[in-house]
mmCIF file of C-alpha atoms in Angstrom:
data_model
loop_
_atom_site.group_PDB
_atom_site.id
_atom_site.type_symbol
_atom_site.label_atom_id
_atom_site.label_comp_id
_atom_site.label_asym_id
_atom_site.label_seq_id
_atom_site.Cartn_x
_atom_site.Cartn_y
_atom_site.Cartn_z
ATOM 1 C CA UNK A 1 -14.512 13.494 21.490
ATOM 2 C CA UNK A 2 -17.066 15.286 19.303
ATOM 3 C CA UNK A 3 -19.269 12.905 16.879
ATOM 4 C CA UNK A 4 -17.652 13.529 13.728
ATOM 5 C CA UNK A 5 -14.100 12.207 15.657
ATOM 6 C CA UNK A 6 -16.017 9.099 16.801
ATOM 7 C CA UNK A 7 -17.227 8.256 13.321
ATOM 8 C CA UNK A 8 -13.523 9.166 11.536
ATOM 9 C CA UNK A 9 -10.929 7.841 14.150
ATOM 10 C CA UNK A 10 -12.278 3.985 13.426
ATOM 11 C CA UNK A 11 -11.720 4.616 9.966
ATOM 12 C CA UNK A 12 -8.553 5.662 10.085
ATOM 13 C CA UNK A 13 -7.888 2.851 12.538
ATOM 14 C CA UNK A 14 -8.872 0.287 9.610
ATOM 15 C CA UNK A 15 -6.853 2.373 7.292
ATOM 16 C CA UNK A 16 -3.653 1.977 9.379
ATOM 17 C CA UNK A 17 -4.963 -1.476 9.897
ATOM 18 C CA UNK A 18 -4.728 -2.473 6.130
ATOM 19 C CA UNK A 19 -1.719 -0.166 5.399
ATOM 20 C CA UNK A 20 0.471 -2.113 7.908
ATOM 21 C CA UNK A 21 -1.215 -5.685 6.387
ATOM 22 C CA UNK A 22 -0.577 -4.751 3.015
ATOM 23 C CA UNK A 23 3.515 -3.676 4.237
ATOM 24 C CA UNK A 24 3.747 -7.260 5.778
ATOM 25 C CA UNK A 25 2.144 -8.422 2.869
ATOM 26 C CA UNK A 26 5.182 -7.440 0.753
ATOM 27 C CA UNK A 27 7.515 -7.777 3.034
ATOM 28 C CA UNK A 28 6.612 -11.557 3.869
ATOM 29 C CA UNK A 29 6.330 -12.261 0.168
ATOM 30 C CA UNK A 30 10.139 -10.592 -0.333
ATOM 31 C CA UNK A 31 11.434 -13.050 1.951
ATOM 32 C CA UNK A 32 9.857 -16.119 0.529
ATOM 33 C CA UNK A 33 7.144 -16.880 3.683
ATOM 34 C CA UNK A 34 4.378 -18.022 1.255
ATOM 35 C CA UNK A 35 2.312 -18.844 4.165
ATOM 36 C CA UNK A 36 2.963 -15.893 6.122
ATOM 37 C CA UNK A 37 2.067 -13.913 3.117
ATOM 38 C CA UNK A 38 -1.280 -15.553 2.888
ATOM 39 C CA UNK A 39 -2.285 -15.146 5.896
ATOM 40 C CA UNK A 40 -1.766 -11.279 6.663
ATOM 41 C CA UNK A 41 -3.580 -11.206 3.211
ATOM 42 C CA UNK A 42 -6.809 -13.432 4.484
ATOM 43 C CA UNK A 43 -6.567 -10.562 7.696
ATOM 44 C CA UNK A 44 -7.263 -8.201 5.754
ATOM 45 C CA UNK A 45 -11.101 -8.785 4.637
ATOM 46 C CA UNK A 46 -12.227 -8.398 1.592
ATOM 47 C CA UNK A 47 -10.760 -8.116 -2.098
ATOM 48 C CA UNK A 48 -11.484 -4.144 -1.682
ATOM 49 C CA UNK A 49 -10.502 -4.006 1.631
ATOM 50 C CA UNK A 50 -7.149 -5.632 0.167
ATOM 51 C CA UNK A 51 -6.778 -3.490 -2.851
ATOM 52 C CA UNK A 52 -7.432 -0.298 -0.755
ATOM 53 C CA UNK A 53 -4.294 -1.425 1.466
ATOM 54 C CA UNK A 54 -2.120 -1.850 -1.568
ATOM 55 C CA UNK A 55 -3.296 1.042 -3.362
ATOM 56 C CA UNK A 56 -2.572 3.549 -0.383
ATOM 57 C CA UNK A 57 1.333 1.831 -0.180
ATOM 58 C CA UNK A 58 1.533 2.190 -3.838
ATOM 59 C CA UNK A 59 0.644 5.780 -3.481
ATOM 60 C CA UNK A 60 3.313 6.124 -0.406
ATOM 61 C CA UNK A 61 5.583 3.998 -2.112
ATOM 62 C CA UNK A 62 5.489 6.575 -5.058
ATOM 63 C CA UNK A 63 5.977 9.346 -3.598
ATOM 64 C CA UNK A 64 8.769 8.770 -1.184
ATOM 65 C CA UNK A 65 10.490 7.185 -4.143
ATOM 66 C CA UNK A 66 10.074 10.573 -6.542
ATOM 67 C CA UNK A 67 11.076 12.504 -3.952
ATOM 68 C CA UNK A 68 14.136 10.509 -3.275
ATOM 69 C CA UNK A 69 15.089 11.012 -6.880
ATOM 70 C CA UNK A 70 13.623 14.233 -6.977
ATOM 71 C CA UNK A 71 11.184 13.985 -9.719
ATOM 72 C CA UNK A 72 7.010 14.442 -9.566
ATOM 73 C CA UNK A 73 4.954 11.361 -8.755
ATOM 74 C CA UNK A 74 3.618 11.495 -12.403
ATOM 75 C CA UNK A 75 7.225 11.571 -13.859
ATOM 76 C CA UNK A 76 8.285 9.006 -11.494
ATOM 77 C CA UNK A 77 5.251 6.760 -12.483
ATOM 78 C CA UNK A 78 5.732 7.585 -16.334
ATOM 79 C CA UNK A 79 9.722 6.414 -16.201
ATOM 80 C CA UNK A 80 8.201 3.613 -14.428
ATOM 81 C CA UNK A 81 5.585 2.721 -16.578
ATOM 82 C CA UNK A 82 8.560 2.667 -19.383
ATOM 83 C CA UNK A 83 10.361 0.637 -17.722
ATOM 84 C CA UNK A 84 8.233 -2.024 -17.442
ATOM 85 C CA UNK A 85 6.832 -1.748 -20.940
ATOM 86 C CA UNK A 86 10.632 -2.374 -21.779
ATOM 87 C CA UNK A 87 11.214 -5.566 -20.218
ATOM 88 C CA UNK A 88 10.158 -9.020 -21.718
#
């Protein structure tokens, strides 16, 4: 393993790491385990470490969804965004 390898695979490790937190996060939350929720979220370090997790399955989130309705990520996001703004 060359040094550059060394210093990138633990990042990516962490990156996984958080992904799969952030995932249980939602998924715990969707089901109504409060506590199970809370803790994945404590596991995952800090408030960036947290909003780097959910950020990243945002971003996933987006773009398997605009490609299952095949539409861009920005169109996607934009219908999205207009959505929102249309609810009370």
């Amino acid at each position: 393993m060359s040094d550059e390898q060394a210093m990138v695979e633990p990042h990516a490790r962490r990156y996984h790491e958080l992904v799969q937190a952030a995932i249980g996060v939602l998924a715990a939350h969707d089901r109504g385990d409060r506590e199970g929720a809370n803790r994945l979220l404590t596991s995952m370090g800090t408030t960036d470490d947290a909003l780097a997790g959910f950020f990243s399955v945002a971003s996933l989130a987006t773009q398997v969804a605009s490609s299952e309705v095949g539409r861009t990520p920005q169109d996607f996001l934009q219908e999205l965004s207009l959505q929102v703004a249309s609810r009370p």
